[in-house]
XYZ file of C-alpha atoms in Angstrom:
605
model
C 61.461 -98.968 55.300
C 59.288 -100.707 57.880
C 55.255 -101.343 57.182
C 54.281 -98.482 59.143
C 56.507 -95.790 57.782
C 55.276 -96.997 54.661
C 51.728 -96.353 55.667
C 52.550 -92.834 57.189
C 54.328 -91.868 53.767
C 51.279 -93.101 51.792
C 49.077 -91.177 54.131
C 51.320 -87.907 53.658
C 51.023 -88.978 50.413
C 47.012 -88.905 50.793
C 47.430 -85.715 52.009
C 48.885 -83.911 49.032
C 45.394 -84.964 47.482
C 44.160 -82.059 49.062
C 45.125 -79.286 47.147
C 44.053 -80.614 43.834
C 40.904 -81.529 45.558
C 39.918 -77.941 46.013
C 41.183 -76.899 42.793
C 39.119 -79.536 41.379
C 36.178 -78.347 42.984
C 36.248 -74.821 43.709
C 36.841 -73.767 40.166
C 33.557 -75.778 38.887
C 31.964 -74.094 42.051
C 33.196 -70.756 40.860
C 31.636 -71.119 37.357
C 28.547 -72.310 38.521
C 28.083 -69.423 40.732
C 29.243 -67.061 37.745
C 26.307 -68.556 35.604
C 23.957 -68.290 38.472
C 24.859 -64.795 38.831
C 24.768 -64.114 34.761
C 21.012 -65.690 34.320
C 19.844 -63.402 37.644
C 21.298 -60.424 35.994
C 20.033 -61.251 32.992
C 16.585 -62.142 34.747
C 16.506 -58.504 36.053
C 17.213 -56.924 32.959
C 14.455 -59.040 30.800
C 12.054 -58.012 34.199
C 13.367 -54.399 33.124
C 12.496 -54.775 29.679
C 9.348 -55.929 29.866
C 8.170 -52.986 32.276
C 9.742 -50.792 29.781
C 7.817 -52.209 27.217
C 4.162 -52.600 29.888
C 5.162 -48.552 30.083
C 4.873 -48.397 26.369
C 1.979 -50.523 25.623
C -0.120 -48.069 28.317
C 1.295 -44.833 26.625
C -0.338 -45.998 23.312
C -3.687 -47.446 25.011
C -3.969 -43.753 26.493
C -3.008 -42.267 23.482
C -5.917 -44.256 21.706
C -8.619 -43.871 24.386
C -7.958 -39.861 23.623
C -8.723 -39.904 19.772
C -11.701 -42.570 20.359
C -12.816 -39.618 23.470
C -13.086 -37.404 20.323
C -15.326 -39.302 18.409
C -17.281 -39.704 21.663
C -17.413 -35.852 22.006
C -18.244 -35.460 18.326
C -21.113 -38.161 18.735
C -22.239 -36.297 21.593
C -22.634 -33.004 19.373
C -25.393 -34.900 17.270
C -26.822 -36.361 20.590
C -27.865 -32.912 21.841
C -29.882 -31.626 18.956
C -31.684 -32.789 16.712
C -30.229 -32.175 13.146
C -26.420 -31.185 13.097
C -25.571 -28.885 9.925
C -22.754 -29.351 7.692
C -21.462 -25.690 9.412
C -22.237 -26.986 13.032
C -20.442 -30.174 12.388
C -16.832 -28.139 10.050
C -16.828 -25.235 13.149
C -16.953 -28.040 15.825
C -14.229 -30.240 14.155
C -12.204 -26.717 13.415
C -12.284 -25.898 17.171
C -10.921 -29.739 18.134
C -7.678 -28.448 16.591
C -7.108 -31.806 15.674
C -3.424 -30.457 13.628
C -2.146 -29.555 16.896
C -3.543 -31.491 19.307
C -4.208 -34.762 17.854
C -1.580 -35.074 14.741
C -2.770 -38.432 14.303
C -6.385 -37.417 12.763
C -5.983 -37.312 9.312
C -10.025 -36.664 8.271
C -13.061 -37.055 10.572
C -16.476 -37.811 9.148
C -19.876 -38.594 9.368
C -21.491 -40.754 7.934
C -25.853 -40.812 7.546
C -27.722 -44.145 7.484
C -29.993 -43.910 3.939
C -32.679 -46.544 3.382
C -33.097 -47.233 -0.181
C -36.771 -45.571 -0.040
C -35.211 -41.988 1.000
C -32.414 -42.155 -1.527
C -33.186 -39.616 -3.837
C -34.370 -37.815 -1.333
C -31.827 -37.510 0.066
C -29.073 -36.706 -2.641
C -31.329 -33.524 -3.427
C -31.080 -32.510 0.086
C -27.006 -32.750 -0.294
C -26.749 -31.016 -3.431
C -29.294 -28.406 -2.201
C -27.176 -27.725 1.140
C -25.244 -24.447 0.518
C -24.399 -23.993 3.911
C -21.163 -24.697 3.716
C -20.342 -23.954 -0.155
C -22.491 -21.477 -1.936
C -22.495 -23.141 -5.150
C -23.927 -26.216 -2.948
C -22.728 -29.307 -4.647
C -25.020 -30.331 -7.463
C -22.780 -33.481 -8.312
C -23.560 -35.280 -5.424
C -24.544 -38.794 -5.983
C -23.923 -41.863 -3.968
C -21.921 -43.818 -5.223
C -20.924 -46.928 -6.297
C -24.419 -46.746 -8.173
C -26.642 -49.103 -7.804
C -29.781 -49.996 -5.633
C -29.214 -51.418 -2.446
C -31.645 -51.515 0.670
C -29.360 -49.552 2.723
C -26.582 -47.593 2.498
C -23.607 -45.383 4.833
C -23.030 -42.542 3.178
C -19.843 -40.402 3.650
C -22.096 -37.079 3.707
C -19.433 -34.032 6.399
C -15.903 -34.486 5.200
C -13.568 -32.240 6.996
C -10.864 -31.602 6.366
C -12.464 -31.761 2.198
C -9.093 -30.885 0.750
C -7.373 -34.204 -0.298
C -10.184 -36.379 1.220
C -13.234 -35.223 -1.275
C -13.162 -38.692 -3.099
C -15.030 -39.582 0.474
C -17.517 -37.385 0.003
C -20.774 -39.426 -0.849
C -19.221 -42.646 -0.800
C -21.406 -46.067 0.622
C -19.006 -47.097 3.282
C -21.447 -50.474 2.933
C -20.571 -51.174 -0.714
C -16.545 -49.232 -0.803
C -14.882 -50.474 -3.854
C -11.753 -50.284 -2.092
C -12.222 -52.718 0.084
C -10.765 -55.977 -0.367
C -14.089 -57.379 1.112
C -17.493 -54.837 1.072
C -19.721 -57.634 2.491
C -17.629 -57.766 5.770
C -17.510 -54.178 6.255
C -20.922 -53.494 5.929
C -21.423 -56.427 8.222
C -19.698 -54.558 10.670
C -21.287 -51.296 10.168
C -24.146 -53.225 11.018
C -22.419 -54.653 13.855
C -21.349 -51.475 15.212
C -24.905 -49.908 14.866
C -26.458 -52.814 17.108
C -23.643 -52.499 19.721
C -23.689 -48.677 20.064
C -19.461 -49.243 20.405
C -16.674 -47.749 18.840
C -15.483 -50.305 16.175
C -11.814 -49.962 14.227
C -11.018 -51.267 11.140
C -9.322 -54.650 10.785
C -6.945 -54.586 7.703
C -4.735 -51.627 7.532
C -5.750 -49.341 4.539
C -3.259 -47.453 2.365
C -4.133 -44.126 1.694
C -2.268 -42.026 -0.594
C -2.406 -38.113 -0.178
C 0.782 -36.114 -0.229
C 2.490 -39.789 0.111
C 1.803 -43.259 0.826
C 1.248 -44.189 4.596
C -0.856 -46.537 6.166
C -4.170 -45.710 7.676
C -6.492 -47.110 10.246
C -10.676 -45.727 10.570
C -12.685 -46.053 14.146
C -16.482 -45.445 14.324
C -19.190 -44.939 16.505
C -22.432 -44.826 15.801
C -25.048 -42.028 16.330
C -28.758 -42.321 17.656
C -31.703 -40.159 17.296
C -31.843 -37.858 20.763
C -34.388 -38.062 23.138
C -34.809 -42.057 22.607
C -34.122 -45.380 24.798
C -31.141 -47.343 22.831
C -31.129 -50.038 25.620
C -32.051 -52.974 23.108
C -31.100 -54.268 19.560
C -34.239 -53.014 18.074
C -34.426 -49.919 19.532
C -30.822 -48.951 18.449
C -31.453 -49.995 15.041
C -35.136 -47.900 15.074
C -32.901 -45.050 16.190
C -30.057 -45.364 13.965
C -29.034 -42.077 12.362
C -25.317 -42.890 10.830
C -21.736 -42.812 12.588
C -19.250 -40.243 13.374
C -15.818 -41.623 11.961
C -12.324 -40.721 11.679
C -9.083 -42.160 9.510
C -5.757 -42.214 11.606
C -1.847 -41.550 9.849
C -0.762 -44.567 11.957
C 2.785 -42.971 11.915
C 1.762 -40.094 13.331
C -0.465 -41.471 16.031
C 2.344 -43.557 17.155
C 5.136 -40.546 16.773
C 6.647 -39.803 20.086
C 5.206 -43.040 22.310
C 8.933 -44.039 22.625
C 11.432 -41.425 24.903
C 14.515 -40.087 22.523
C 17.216 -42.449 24.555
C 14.730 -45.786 24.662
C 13.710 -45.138 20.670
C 17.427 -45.886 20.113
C 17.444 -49.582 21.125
C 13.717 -50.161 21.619
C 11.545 -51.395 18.591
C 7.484 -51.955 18.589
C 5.833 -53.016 15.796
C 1.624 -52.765 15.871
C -0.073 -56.209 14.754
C -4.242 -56.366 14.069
C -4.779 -59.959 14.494
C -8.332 -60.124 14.134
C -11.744 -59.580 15.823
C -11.498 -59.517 19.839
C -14.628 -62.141 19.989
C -12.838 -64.873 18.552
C -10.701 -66.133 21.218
C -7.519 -66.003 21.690
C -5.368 -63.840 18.822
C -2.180 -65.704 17.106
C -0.684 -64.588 14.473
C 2.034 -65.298 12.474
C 3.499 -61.436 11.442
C 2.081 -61.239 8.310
C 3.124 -58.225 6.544
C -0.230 -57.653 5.630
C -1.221 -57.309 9.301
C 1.216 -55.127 10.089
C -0.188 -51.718 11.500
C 3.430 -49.949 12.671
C 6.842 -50.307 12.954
C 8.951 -48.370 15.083
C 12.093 -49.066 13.193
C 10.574 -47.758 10.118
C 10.559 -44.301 11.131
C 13.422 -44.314 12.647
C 16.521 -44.899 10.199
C 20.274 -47.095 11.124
C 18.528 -47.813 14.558
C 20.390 -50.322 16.000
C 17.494 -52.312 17.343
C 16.984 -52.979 13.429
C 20.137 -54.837 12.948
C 20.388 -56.760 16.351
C 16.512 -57.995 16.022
C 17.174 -60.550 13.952
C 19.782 -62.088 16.539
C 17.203 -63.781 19.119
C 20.288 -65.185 21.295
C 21.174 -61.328 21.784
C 17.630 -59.957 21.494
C 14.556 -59.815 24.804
C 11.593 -60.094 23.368
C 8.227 -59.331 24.750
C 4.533 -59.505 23.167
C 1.463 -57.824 24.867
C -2.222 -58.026 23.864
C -4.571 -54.688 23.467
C -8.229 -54.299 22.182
C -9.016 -51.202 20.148
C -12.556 -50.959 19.022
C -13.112 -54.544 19.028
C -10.015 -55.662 17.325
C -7.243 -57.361 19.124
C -3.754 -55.910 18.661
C -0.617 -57.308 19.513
C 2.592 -55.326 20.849
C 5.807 -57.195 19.578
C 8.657 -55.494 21.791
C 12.095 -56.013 20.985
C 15.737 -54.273 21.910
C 19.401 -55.707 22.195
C 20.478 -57.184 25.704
C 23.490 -55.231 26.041
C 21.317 -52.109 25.586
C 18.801 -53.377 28.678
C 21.966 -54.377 31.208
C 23.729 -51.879 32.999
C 27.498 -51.846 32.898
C 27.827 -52.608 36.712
C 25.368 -55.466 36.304
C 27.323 -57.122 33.141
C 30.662 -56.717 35.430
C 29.269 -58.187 38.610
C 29.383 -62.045 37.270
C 32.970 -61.390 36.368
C 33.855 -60.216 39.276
C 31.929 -63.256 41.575
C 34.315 -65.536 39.108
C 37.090 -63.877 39.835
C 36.680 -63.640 43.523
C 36.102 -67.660 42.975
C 38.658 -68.861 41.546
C 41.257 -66.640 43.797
C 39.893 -68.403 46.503
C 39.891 -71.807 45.223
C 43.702 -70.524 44.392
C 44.147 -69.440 48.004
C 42.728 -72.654 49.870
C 44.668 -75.246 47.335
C 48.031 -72.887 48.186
C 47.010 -73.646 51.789
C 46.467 -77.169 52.125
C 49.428 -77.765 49.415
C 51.346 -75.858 52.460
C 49.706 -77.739 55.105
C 50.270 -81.200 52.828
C 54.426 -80.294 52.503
C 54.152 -79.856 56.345
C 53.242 -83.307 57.158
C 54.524 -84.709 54.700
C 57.919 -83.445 56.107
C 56.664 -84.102 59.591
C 56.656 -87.770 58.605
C 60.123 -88.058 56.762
C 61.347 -86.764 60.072
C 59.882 -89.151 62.499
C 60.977 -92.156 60.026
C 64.330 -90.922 60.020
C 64.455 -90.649 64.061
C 62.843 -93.828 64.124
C 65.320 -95.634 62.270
C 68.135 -93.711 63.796
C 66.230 -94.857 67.404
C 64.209 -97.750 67.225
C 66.493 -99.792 69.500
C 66.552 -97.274 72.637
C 63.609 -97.188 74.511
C 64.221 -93.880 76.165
C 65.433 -92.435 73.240
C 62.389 -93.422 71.251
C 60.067 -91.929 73.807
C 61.981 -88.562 73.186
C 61.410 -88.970 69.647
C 57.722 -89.394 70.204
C 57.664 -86.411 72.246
C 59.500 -84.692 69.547
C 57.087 -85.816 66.993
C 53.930 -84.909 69.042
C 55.436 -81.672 69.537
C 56.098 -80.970 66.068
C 52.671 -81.956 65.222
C 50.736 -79.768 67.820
C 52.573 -77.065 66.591
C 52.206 -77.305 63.134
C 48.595 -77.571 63.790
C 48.678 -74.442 65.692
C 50.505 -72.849 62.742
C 48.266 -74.584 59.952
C 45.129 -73.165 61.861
C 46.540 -69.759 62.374
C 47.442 -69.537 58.793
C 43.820 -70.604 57.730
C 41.987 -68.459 60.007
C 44.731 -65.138 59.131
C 44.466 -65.723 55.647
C 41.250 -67.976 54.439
C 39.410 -66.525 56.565
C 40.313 -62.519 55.845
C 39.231 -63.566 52.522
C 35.886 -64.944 52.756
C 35.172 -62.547 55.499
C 36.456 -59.944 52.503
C 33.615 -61.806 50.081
C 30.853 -61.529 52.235
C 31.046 -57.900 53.350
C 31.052 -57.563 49.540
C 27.701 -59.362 48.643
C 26.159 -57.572 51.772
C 27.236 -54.546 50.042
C 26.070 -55.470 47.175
C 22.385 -56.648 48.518
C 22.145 -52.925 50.305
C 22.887 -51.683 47.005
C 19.929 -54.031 45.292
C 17.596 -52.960 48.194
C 14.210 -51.417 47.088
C 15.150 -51.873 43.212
C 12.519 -54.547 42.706
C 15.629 -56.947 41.805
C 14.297 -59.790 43.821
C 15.375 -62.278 42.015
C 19.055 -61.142 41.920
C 18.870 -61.025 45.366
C 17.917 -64.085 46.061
C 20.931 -65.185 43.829
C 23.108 -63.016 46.004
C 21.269 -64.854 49.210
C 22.835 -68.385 47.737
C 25.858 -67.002 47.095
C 26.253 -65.832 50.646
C 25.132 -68.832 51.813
C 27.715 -71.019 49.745
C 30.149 -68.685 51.181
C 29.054 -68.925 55.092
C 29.075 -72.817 54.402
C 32.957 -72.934 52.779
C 33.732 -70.417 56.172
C 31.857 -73.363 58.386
C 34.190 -75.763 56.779
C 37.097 -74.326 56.911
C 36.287 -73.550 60.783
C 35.671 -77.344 60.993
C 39.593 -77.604 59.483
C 40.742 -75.851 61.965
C 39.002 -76.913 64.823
C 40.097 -80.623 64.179
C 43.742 -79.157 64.090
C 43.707 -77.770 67.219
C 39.631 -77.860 68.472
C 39.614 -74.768 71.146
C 37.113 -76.465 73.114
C 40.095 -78.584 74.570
C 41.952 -75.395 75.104
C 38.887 -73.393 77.155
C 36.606 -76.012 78.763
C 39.042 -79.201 78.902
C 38.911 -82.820 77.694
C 35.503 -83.894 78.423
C 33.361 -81.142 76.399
C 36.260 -81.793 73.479
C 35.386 -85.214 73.434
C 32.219 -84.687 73.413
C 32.139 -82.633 70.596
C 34.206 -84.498 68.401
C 31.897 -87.730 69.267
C 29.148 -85.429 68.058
C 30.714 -84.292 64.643
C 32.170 -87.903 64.011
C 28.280 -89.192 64.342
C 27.319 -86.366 61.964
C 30.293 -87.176 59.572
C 29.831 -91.440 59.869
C 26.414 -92.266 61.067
C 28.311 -94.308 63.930
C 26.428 -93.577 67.321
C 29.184 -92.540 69.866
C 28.602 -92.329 73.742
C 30.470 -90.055 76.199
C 30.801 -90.449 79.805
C 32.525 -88.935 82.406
C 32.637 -86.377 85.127
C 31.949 -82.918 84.408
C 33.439 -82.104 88.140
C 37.050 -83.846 87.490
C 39.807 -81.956 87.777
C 41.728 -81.588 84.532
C 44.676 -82.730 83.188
C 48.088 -81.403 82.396
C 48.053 -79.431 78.811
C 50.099 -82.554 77.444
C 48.123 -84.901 78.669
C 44.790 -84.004 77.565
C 46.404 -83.338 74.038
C 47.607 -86.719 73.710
C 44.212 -88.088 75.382
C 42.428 -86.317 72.595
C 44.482 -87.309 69.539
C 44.217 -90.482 70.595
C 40.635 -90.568 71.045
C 40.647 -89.013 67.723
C 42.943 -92.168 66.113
C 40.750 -94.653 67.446
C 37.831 -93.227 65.929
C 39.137 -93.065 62.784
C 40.478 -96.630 63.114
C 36.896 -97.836 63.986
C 35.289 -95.602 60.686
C 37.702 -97.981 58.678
C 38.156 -101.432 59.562
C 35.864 -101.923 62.589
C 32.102 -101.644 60.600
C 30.802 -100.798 64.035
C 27.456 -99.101 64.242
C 28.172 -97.381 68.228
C 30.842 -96.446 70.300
C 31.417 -95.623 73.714
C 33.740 -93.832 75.222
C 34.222 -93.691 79.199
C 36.931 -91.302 80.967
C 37.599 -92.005 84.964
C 40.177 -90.420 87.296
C 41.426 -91.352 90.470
C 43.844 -89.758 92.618
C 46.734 -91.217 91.344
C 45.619 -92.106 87.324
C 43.213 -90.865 84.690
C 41.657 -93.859 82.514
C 39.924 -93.226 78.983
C 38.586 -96.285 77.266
C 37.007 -96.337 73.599
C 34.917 -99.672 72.689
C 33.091 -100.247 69.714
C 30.628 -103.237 68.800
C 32.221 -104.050 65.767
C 33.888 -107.165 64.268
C 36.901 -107.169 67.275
C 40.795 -108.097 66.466
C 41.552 -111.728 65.952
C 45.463 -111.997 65.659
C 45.353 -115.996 65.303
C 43.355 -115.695 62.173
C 44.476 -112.264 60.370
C 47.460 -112.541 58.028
C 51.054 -112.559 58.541
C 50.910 -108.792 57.702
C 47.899 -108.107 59.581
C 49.372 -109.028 62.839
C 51.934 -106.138 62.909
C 50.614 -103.133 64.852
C 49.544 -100.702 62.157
C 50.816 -97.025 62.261
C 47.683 -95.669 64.371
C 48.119 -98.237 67.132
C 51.661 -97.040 67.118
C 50.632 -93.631 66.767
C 48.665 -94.153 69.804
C 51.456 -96.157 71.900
C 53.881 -93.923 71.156
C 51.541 -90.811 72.185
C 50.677 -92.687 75.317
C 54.159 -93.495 76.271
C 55.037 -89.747 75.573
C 52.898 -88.823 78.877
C 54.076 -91.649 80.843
C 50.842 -93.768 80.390
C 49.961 -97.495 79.850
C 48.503 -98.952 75.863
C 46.452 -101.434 75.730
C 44.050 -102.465 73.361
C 41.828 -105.956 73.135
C 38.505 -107.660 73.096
C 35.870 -105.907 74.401
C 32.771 -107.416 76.263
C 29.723 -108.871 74.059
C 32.550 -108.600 70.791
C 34.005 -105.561 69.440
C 37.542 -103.834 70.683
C 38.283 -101.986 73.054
C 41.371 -99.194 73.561
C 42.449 -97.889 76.877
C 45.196 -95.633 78.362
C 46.144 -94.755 81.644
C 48.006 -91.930 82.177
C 49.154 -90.736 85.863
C 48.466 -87.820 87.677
């Protein structure tokens, strides 16, 4: 085997490169896309989550404002006159219907401010009042005993039943409370800000059964006077209208029947709203309501543990100068729709067919060539000593080749091409489908993805048009040339000039073939071995000869000096003679002016 048909067969050889190439790449492109595709779907479902959950949080905001509304309507009942009886204050609170209406009231109250000076006076006047009772209640005391200079006393219970331990207790000294000093400091606190004010810790009352309770307050002024400062609020002070919440029922139906399945709140207090920013660590001891609690074998229960299979989502509220915390939690696989779990599989799938398709292709168009050359080394051995036979052979070979480039682009543009034309008319379908959902951020993964896949349909375009460029077909040789010169500066960074005549007349089919392949050979010659940095290219005509010459400025041929096995043509000068010789034209190739080479070919008329 001579030195250039062992160069062709180690080119074929390059050649069956190809389809492992694409393998190698398109299926690490196809999983990359597929995990794109997963996080964006996953994105939209955690942006679906957390508007589920910003849904939520408002339902119990509004559901709060209403109960505080009613301790700003009973306030306003003491505002408008001035002394509310203990039957005024039971009829109002009877026709609130709290049961009904507001299940979450468990007892509402007021509460009279009693400096130490009117004390007695006031028990007397409480176990005087028969108003209500008849027997009026001569065992009022407040209590715990003791003398203090102030005290908030418990005085209108209602409901009584189940709540009458209340009834005359100093909610400034309760011996309930973990810590009496800090609630009466905000009993004083709420009588200076003229607010509503919640409780901080939850408190656990026991009635018919053990649940946990929260208390707001507001406070009540004297009618008729300004409350614009401190002072005056606390000159006009009267007491506070109060109520004590079944946080269970205030919280029953915030969460639809289908999104209580999977969905789990729980209620955190996590301090006083003035002191910054709230953290908290869960404590149980903090905890106001969990949704999972009253709702038994929910499934949200098991999977919340699991934070690789859990969204989670936390959202601030302030209720009566307490900040609150919303801790939001559900499964993932409850939050992403079927279609959306199945679309990454199906992008994968659609990937790696491709990649399948393509390697198939170029393994096909690899076996081609690769045959292509086993048959022009057999001819040329067979050959090589008859001139005129070896022409034929080289017009054999050059027609074998143009048509197995026809056939190699037809095949990629039939097939390939159906294919990704196939993919992209499913992501359009797919982003019409996503329209007006508010899933911008899967569209914009579907955007990439059609953008990968118009870039893979440029390149395989570029594949074909180097087999057989249909410029050359429908405007002639000099607009091919000139666009190859432009893609090869693209590809190389090599600078490459064309002139000629746009007016010539043009060629014979076989001529300008072989005028391009050769053009194309030289180039490729000059991207390896030359290390030129321009080349120009120059095609004449006269009436009897058309001349193309390609000269490049880089480091030239110098036969004397190259080795033994560097002074045999290599196989694309021969490519090129024998291409030449096919039309009837004149090789030559040598120095060109100021250094460099230069290739020309003249081919007749």
């Amino acid at each position: 085997m001579t030195v250039a048909t062992g160069k062709a067969t180690r080119r074929a050889h390059h050649w069956f490169v190809l389809p492992w190439a694409m393998l190698v790449l398109g299926i690490p492109a196809s999983l990359l896309l597929f995990s794109l595709i997963q996080d964006a779907v996953e994105d939209v479902a955690q942006l679906r989550f957390e508007r589920y959950a910003s849904d939520t949080k408002y339902v119990i905001e509004a559901r709060v404002r209403s109960y505080a509304d009613v301790l700003h309507g009973l306030r306003a009942l003491f505002a408008t006159q001035d002394h509310v009886t203990r039957v005024q204050f039971h009829r109002f609170v009877e026709s609130l219907e709290l049961k009904r209406r507001y299940p979450g009231f468990d007892v509402v109250n007021y509460a009279a401010y009693v400096p130490f000076k009117d004390k007695e006076r006031f028990e007397k006047s409480v176990r005087r009042d028969t108003s209500l009772d008849p027997r009026g209640y001569p065992q009022f005391e407040i209590k715990p005993p003791g003398s203090r200079p102030e005290y908030f006393v418990m005085v209108y219970v209602a409901p009584m039943a189940g709540f009458d331990y209340a009834f005359g207790l100093d909610l400034g000294a309760n011996p309930g409370i973990a810590d009496p000093q800090a609630l009466a400091a905000t009993m004083r606190a709420s009588r200076d800000s003229g607010k509503l004010t919640a409780s901080g810790l939850p408190i656990r009352v026991k009635v018919a059964k053990e649940y946990i309770g929260l208390a707001m307050r507001v406070p009540v002024y004297r009618s008729g006077v300004s409350i614009d400062t401190v002072e005056q609020r606390r000159a006009a002070y009267m007491g506070s209208v109060g109520a004590g919440f079944n946080v269970e029922n205030l919280m029953r139906g915030v969460l639809a029947d289908k999104s209580a399945k999977y969905l789990r709140f729980r209620l955190y207090d996590v301090g006083s709203a003035g002191e910054g920013p709230a953290t908290t660590s869960a404590n149980k001891e903090w905890v106001l309501f969990d949704s999972n609690l009253s709702i038994r074998d929910s499934p949200a229960q098991s999977a919340a543990e699991d934070t690789g299979f859990v969204f989670k989502h936390v959202l601030p509220m302030e209720v009566g100068g307490r900040s609150w915390q919303v801790h939001f939690s559900a499964p993932k696989d409850a939050i992403i729709e079927r279609t959306d779990a199945l679309l990454p599989w199906m992008v994968l799938g659609g990937g790696l067919l491709s990649s399948v398709l393509l390697s198939g292709m170029f393994y096909s168009l690899a076996s081609s060539r690769s045959r292509a050359v086993e048959i022009a080394n057999e001819i040329t051995k067979d050959l090589r000593d008859s001139t005129e036979q070896l022409q034929a052979v080289s017009r054999r070979l050059v027609d074998v080749q143009e048509s197995e480039r026809r056939q190699f682009s037809r095949e990629l543009h039939d097939r390939v091409g159906q294919n990704l034309t196939a993919l992209s008319i499913n992501l359009d379908i797919l982003k019409t489908q996503l329209s007006g959902n508010g899933n911008d951020a899967l569209r914009s993964r579907l955007e990439d993805a059609s953008s990968l896949l118009e870039s893979t349909a440029g390149s395989i375009e570029n594949v074909m048009s180097e087999l057989r460029p249909p410029m050359l077909d429908d405007y002639g040789l000099l607009p091919a040339l000139q666009w190859y010169a432009n893609e090869f500066s693209r590809r190389t960074g090599i600078h490459v000039e064309v002139d000629g005549d746009e007016r010539m007349v043009r060629l014979t089919q076989e001529g300008e073939i072989a005028l391009f392949r050769i053009m194309q050979e030289a180039l490729n010659n000059i991207a390896k071995h030359a290390h030129a940095t321009r080349v120009h290219i120059a095609l004449e005509h006269s009436d009897t000869q058309f001349i193309m010459s390609v000269s490049d400025d880089g480091v030239g041929i110098d036969a004397a000096q190259a080795p033994a096995s560097r002074r045999r043509p290599g196989l694309g000068m021969v490519t090129m003679r024998e291409r030449t010789q096919a039309v009837g034209g004149q090789f030559e190739v040598g120095a060109a002016s100021g250094g460099g080479t230069r290739v020309m070919v003249r081919i007749p008329c």
